[in-house]
XYZ file of C-alpha atoms in Angstrom:
462
model
C 44.052 -14.281 4.409
C 40.695 -14.877 5.542
C 38.880 -18.158 5.518
C 34.792 -18.181 5.037
C 32.840 -20.065 7.897
C 29.382 -20.979 8.056
C 27.545 -20.001 10.940
C 27.181 -23.661 12.008
C 31.198 -24.040 12.183
C 31.707 -21.153 14.460
C 33.561 -21.777 17.866
C 34.989 -19.451 20.490
C 38.660 -21.118 20.354
C 38.915 -19.864 16.577
C 42.387 -18.397 16.540
C 42.489 -17.511 12.898
C 41.022 -14.782 10.857
C 37.837 -15.650 8.964
C 34.597 -13.914 7.851
C 30.807 -14.356 7.750
C 28.068 -13.659 5.237
C 24.643 -13.616 6.072
C 21.390 -11.709 5.347
C 20.237 -9.122 8.433
C 16.750 -10.458 9.828
C 16.522 -7.994 12.540
C 18.491 -4.868 13.718
C 18.290 -1.782 16.136
C 19.634 1.620 16.229
C 22.858 2.338 18.232
C 22.247 3.431 21.845
C 24.651 5.242 23.969
C 26.127 3.054 27.250
C 26.136 5.007 30.408
C 29.265 5.761 32.052
C 30.269 8.606 34.499
C 33.678 8.944 32.532
C 31.511 9.788 29.078
C 31.173 13.498 29.219
C 31.259 14.246 25.446
C 29.961 12.556 22.256
C 33.513 11.661 21.334
C 34.201 9.852 24.725
C 30.760 8.046 25.054
C 30.462 4.307 23.862
C 27.626 3.255 21.695
C 26.165 -0.305 21.050
C 23.782 -1.825 18.591
C 22.892 -5.578 17.734
C 21.567 -7.320 14.767
C 20.762 -10.841 13.521
C 22.127 -12.276 10.360
C 20.946 -16.002 8.759
C 23.257 -17.628 6.181
C 22.434 -19.600 3.220
C 22.073 -22.964 5.143
C 19.386 -21.282 7.382
C 21.797 -20.613 10.628
C 21.173 -17.786 12.527
C 23.335 -15.882 14.898
C 23.210 -12.642 16.717
C 25.754 -9.932 16.534
C 26.561 -7.009 18.776
C 28.937 -4.108 17.995
C 30.733 -2.056 20.440
C 32.960 1.346 20.349
C 32.865 4.816 19.706
C 30.388 6.863 17.621
C 32.991 7.170 14.760
C 33.202 3.272 14.663
C 29.630 2.212 15.472
C 27.804 4.612 13.458
C 29.094 4.050 9.893
C 28.415 -0.026 10.746
C 25.251 0.756 11.719
C 24.264 2.713 8.669
C 25.124 -0.520 6.358
C 22.625 -2.568 8.715
C 19.167 -2.418 6.985
C 16.877 -5.380 7.264
C 17.627 -7.414 4.029
C 20.815 -6.358 3.410
C 23.705 -8.678 2.930
C 26.584 -8.251 4.826
C 30.249 -9.819 5.109
C 31.702 -9.501 8.936
C 35.460 -9.900 9.209
C 37.222 -10.917 12.184
C 34.739 -10.822 14.857
C 34.930 -12.409 18.293
C 32.981 -15.478 18.886
C 31.782 -16.008 22.479
C 29.140 -18.109 24.445
C 25.864 -16.198 24.397
C 25.425 -15.403 28.079
C 21.847 -16.230 29.837
C 21.265 -12.585 30.688
C 21.383 -11.266 27.189
C 18.439 -14.029 26.187
C 15.713 -11.520 27.145
C 16.986 -8.778 24.730
C 18.081 -10.650 21.554
C 16.162 -12.652 19.049
C 16.052 -16.583 19.133
C 18.794 -17.991 17.070
C 20.095 -21.564 16.109
C 23.657 -20.853 17.223
C 24.754 -20.995 20.773
C 27.233 -18.533 20.039
C 27.398 -14.775 19.445
C 29.650 -12.454 17.441
C 31.141 -9.423 18.588
C 32.598 -6.236 16.576
C 34.770 -4.039 18.351
C 37.919 -1.735 17.040
C 40.465 -3.259 18.978
C 39.791 -6.849 17.185
C 39.931 -5.051 13.851
C 36.586 -6.168 13.201
C 34.823 -4.595 9.968
C 31.354 -5.013 8.312
C 30.984 -4.308 4.888
C 28.504 -5.133 2.168
C 29.218 -8.391 -0.004
C 29.578 -6.291 -3.313
C 32.021 -3.564 -2.380
C 31.316 -1.697 -5.697
C 27.503 -1.078 -4.838
C 26.233 1.098 -2.026
C 23.450 -0.438 -0.466
C 20.146 1.801 0.385
C 16.740 1.195 1.567
C 15.470 0.230 -2.097
C 18.044 -2.378 -2.253
C 17.327 -3.876 1.375
C 13.418 -4.264 0.156
C 14.559 -5.683 -3.100
C 16.769 -8.207 -1.715
C 14.413 -8.781 1.535
C 14.959 -12.168 2.705
C 11.559 -14.084 2.734
C 12.288 -17.327 4.439
C 11.292 -16.922 8.336
C 13.892 -17.675 11.061
C 13.751 -21.131 12.401
C 11.715 -21.477 15.551
C 12.759 -23.709 18.620
C 9.382 -23.873 19.873
C 6.716 -24.545 17.595
C 4.197 -24.456 20.394
C 4.398 -20.559 20.821
C 2.633 -20.410 17.167
C -0.870 -18.879 17.789
C -4.003 -17.984 15.563
C -5.499 -14.460 16.482
C -8.857 -16.005 17.648
C -6.945 -17.986 20.589
C -4.529 -15.363 21.273
C -7.542 -13.002 22.166
C -9.710 -15.521 23.825
C -7.959 -18.040 25.324
C -6.971 -17.589 28.969
C -4.034 -19.783 28.720
C -2.001 -17.123 27.134
C -0.820 -14.421 29.704
C 0.869 -10.852 29.752
C 4.536 -11.105 28.984
C 4.124 -14.180 26.665
C 6.260 -14.320 23.520
C 4.284 -15.709 20.598
C 4.556 -16.296 17.116
C 1.802 -15.935 14.314
C 1.159 -15.128 10.523
C -1.302 -12.789 9.705
C -2.375 -10.279 7.238
C -2.262 -6.520 7.223
C -5.383 -4.734 7.236
C -4.500 -1.332 8.244
C -1.143 0.672 8.763
C -1.535 3.297 11.328
C 0.701 6.908 11.083
C 3.937 6.820 12.858
C 3.684 9.147 16.071
C 6.598 10.897 17.704
C 6.869 10.399 21.578
C 9.103 11.423 24.299
C 9.433 9.277 27.322
C 11.861 10.081 30.099
C 13.573 12.622 28.090
C 14.425 10.219 25.137
C 12.609 10.215 21.651
C 10.592 7.483 20.473
C 8.373 6.657 17.498
C 5.153 4.590 17.866
C 3.262 2.911 15.127
C 0.016 0.502 15.507
C -0.774 -1.965 12.600
C -3.972 -4.463 12.677
C -3.582 -7.710 11.627
C -6.518 -10.672 10.967
C -5.928 -14.357 10.043
C -8.249 -17.179 8.776
C -9.162 -18.133 12.341
C -12.175 -15.480 12.485
C -13.017 -12.758 10.356
C -14.303 -10.521 13.307
C -11.059 -10.842 15.459
C -7.936 -8.741 14.833
C -5.123 -7.961 16.839
C -3.031 -4.638 17.094
C 0.796 -4.729 16.656
C 2.590 -1.870 18.441
C 6.070 -1.175 16.606
C 8.553 0.936 18.866
C 11.388 -0.317 16.501
C 12.386 2.590 14.045
C 14.371 0.263 11.804
C 11.124 -1.965 11.232
C 8.851 1.117 10.804
C 10.948 1.962 7.484
C 9.477 -1.251 6.027
C 5.737 -0.770 7.263
C 5.969 2.220 4.549
C 5.868 -0.409 1.943
C 2.961 -2.706 3.652
C -0.206 -2.532 1.774
C -3.549 -3.358 3.706
C -5.113 -6.580 2.476
C -1.974 -7.581 0.557
C 0.883 -7.718 2.626
C 1.479 -10.942 4.656
C 3.836 -10.743 7.835
C 5.202 -13.604 9.974
C 5.640 -12.130 13.444
C 8.147 -13.835 15.319
C 8.786 -13.435 19.152
C 6.444 -10.358 19.737
C 5.280 -9.866 23.173
C 1.645 -10.224 24.368
C 0.271 -7.417 26.426
C -2.904 -5.967 28.003
C -4.345 -2.539 27.565
C -5.163 -1.290 31.077
C -7.573 0.778 30.050
C -9.563 -1.468 27.646
C -8.536 -4.652 29.115
C -7.993 -6.031 25.633
C -4.609 -7.824 24.384
C -2.512 -6.510 22.017
C 1.176 -7.250 20.686
C 4.377 -5.099 21.065
C 7.722 -5.343 19.357
C 11.086 -5.868 21.379
C 14.509 -6.347 20.685
C 13.730 -10.033 20.451
C 11.229 -9.478 17.713
C 11.706 -10.411 14.004
C 9.123 -9.591 11.203
C 9.341 -11.265 8.084
C 7.318 -9.885 5.005
C 5.329 -12.061 2.904
C 7.004 -15.436 4.021
C 7.750 -18.081 1.550
C 5.984 -20.518 3.538
C 2.680 -22.728 2.425
C 0.743 -20.767 5.209
C 2.179 -17.582 4.083
C 0.898 -18.177 0.459
C -2.645 -19.472 1.811
C -2.985 -16.313 3.905
C -1.773 -14.148 0.409
C -4.676 -15.843 -1.309
C -7.160 -15.605 1.773
C -6.224 -11.592 1.688
C -7.744 -11.613 -1.861
C -11.197 -12.250 -0.303
C -11.356 -9.838 2.240
C -13.695 -6.807 2.129
C -11.469 -4.169 4.054
C -13.900 -1.500 4.592
C -16.423 -4.031 6.148
C -13.779 -5.129 8.349
C -12.647 -1.703 9.650
C -16.144 -0.788 10.064
C -16.693 -3.777 12.110
C -13.648 -3.161 14.209
C -14.670 0.599 15.070
C -17.891 -0.657 16.468
C -16.419 -3.146 18.844
C -17.803 -2.460 22.536
C -15.474 -2.741 25.884
C -16.330 -5.883 27.558
C -18.755 -5.356 30.645
C -16.491 -7.448 32.756
C -13.837 -5.141 32.754
C -15.654 -2.680 35.110
C -16.306 -5.522 37.474
C -12.435 -6.148 37.724
C -10.646 -2.875 36.940
C -12.918 -0.122 38.165
C -12.212 1.557 41.711
C -15.719 1.225 43.411
C -17.143 4.331 44.968
C -19.646 4.499 47.614
C -21.485 7.737 46.358
C -21.314 11.093 44.313
C -19.041 12.705 47.129
C -16.719 9.989 47.521
C -16.220 10.051 43.811
C -15.657 13.777 44.026
C -12.757 13.284 46.547
C -11.359 10.481 44.385
C -11.038 12.744 41.256
C -9.523 15.503 43.295
C -6.726 13.064 44.295
C -5.740 11.883 40.851
C -2.452 13.653 39.610
C -1.852 15.300 36.479
C -1.261 13.053 33.981
C -3.209 10.237 35.665
C -6.102 7.920 34.184
C -8.433 6.162 36.233
C -11.752 4.159 36.179
C -14.673 4.572 38.750
C -17.849 2.897 39.166
C -20.790 3.970 41.289
C -23.924 2.122 42.271
C -27.308 3.466 42.464
C -26.761 6.923 41.233
C -29.858 8.992 39.425
C -29.431 10.588 36.027
C -30.485 14.205 36.927
C -30.301 15.488 33.360
C -30.091 13.960 29.750
C -30.554 16.415 27.486
C -30.081 15.910 23.618
C -31.182 19.387 22.510
C -27.595 19.895 21.199
C -26.388 16.380 21.646
C -25.854 15.664 18.067
C -22.734 17.367 16.146
C -21.472 17.198 12.736
C -17.905 17.171 11.564
C -16.856 17.463 8.271
C -16.119 14.612 6.246
C -12.917 15.616 4.615
C -10.994 17.454 7.382
C -12.774 16.079 10.193
C -13.038 19.328 12.123
C -16.237 19.953 13.705
C -18.934 21.962 11.909
C -21.571 22.508 14.447
C -24.120 21.062 16.278
C -27.840 20.156 15.212
C -30.247 22.604 16.882
C -33.743 21.777 18.409
C -35.450 21.380 15.261
C -32.570 19.184 14.197
C -31.123 21.121 11.640
C -27.318 21.781 10.837
C -26.691 25.138 12.170
C -23.083 25.617 9.992
C -20.918 24.492 7.705
C -17.317 23.594 7.652
C -15.357 26.252 9.629
C -11.956 25.599 8.304
C -10.818 28.006 5.838
C -8.163 25.711 4.493
C -10.574 22.807 3.591
C -11.627 21.910 0.123
C -14.894 20.503 1.060
C -17.412 23.341 0.335
C -20.466 20.820 -0.211
C -22.774 19.901 2.680
C -21.117 16.355 3.446
C -20.681 15.634 7.313
C -20.384 12.961 9.724
C -22.763 12.988 12.794
C -21.772 12.042 16.118
C -23.234 12.113 19.514
C -21.490 14.202 22.187
C -23.501 15.896 25.201
C -23.133 16.026 28.983
C -25.226 14.604 31.823
C -25.646 15.343 35.496
C -25.809 12.657 38.090
C -26.659 12.986 41.916
C -27.819 10.995 45.141
C -28.308 12.074 48.826
C -24.590 13.421 49.114
C -24.647 15.581 46.236
C -24.498 16.295 42.256
C -21.826 16.087 39.687
C -22.207 17.848 36.495
C -20.438 17.607 32.945
C -20.049 13.865 32.578
C -19.536 13.147 28.941
C -21.221 10.571 26.635
C -19.777 10.265 23.028
C -18.255 7.987 20.685
C -19.056 4.197 20.550
C -20.681 4.227 23.946
C -23.180 6.890 22.884
C -24.202 4.481 19.839
C -24.323 1.564 22.066
C -27.140 3.280 24.160
C -28.969 5.465 21.630
C -28.228 4.039 18.141
C -26.766 5.720 15.107
C -27.356 9.499 15.102
C -28.991 9.301 11.780
C -31.516 6.597 13.054
C -32.317 9.062 16.107
C -33.019 11.883 13.800
C -35.574 9.637 11.937
C -37.555 9.353 15.182
C -40.630 11.059 15.454
C -40.658 13.490 18.549
C -42.647 11.073 20.567
C -40.302 8.162 20.254
C -37.084 10.673 21.162
C -38.857 11.449 24.000
C -39.610 8.061 25.279
C -35.770 7.104 24.365
C -34.527 9.878 26.724
C -37.111 9.299 29.490
C -35.415 5.821 29.878
C -32.565 7.670 31.399
C -34.092 10.592 33.039
C -34.554 10.544 36.915
C -33.750 6.781 36.695
C -31.289 4.986 38.926
C -28.034 3.459 37.290
C -24.724 1.837 38.114
C -22.390 3.929 36.262
C -18.734 3.633 34.886
C -16.378 6.637 34.473
C -13.283 7.013 32.932
C -11.391 9.995 34.688
C -8.605 11.652 32.761
C -6.329 14.472 34.747
C -4.751 16.176 31.901
C -1.369 17.967 32.578
C -2.768 21.631 31.997
C -5.014 20.994 34.886
C -8.071 20.060 33.354
C -10.267 17.004 34.064
C -12.450 15.137 31.655
C -15.031 12.866 32.877
C -16.285 9.969 30.161
C -19.342 7.742 30.909
C -18.060 4.367 29.539
C -20.781 2.020 31.125
C -24.601 2.499 32.177
C -26.808 -0.199 33.642
C -30.006 0.150 35.094
C -30.525 -0.851 38.798
C -33.926 -2.683 39.750
C -34.938 -2.596 43.077
C -36.620 -5.449 44.901
C -40.187 -5.273 46.046
C -40.481 -5.111 49.800
């Protein structure tokens, strides 16, 4: 006969049969362990881990190891929020080497399930088959206990405080403002799913942080997240820095736990705060965010002249992405005759460009698009040529937010008189600039050069 044991009473020297009941707080999908003896699916060994929390608020990590026939059926029961009964597990002391791969828990021990020990895992109600809908209904809204309260941060501090470094694990509570699509990737012959979610909190309405989720188990629940309504507590998410934009973002790891609509005072305050948010205004503000100018000073590789830049670009391998900066280079062409394009406001396909008389030349060319009315979004997209004493370089592209930064909105540009447009263009034509360039060498062999920084050069009088 089995005895029930709370998590706080578990000990490695337990020599009797027992079971543990808890709610799954975090889980990962099974992974095959590498072995030179495993040549077929039947001989491979698989492992997956999850975290449970009992009714007393105690938590412990659980790992399951064995053949595909043993591991997969157990993994299918491990939805976040599912209530499970673990029978006859082995109790071991948590090893230091595993701390970097598992969520923080209150217990100093770890449970192991394997076929040799006749361990099993079932849902609490054996007559009921758990599903994702049930997991959502019974989702546990109490956040896991936190050992280090100093790790709790606000978004404004996280983005601006130099005391937080890349690689730090932090905790925060925030409101969902945008849920991105789930994208499929292939990394080193392994398939992965990536999703981005934007969060804000009460520290600053104009500050947001991106959370990147690689965990397919958590991505099941993001489908239920509602922008401007869902509050999430992020526990043990990793702080990282985007090398291209120098912007901080958060990333989930196997240590991370996401708690939906936490039943805490802070969670309730943020739920009320979310009702006051103007989502569209916030998203428009975030889209206009500019890259920090200091990024070019710290990250870009300085080039002596145009010839050196050309040599630098030729040495970038396919798939590479680099930034370069040149001083004292002249803009030789800056032509906006076809510099403004239009894309369909419904399907997003480019419909045409604005001609010399600033009239739209075509409508949506997508035959499957239902937008048959002249509704468009205008954007800058044109190329310039630069040069110095060592040579010239063509097809440097200016588009997106950077074009808006230096020229203003396309609609405002079109409303200018001919003399005003000419005066604006003349600020760049045949003038010397410090120029920052983002170089992408695609796998098909083509290269794209995007201008992401322009600063006029002022020469000192002799």
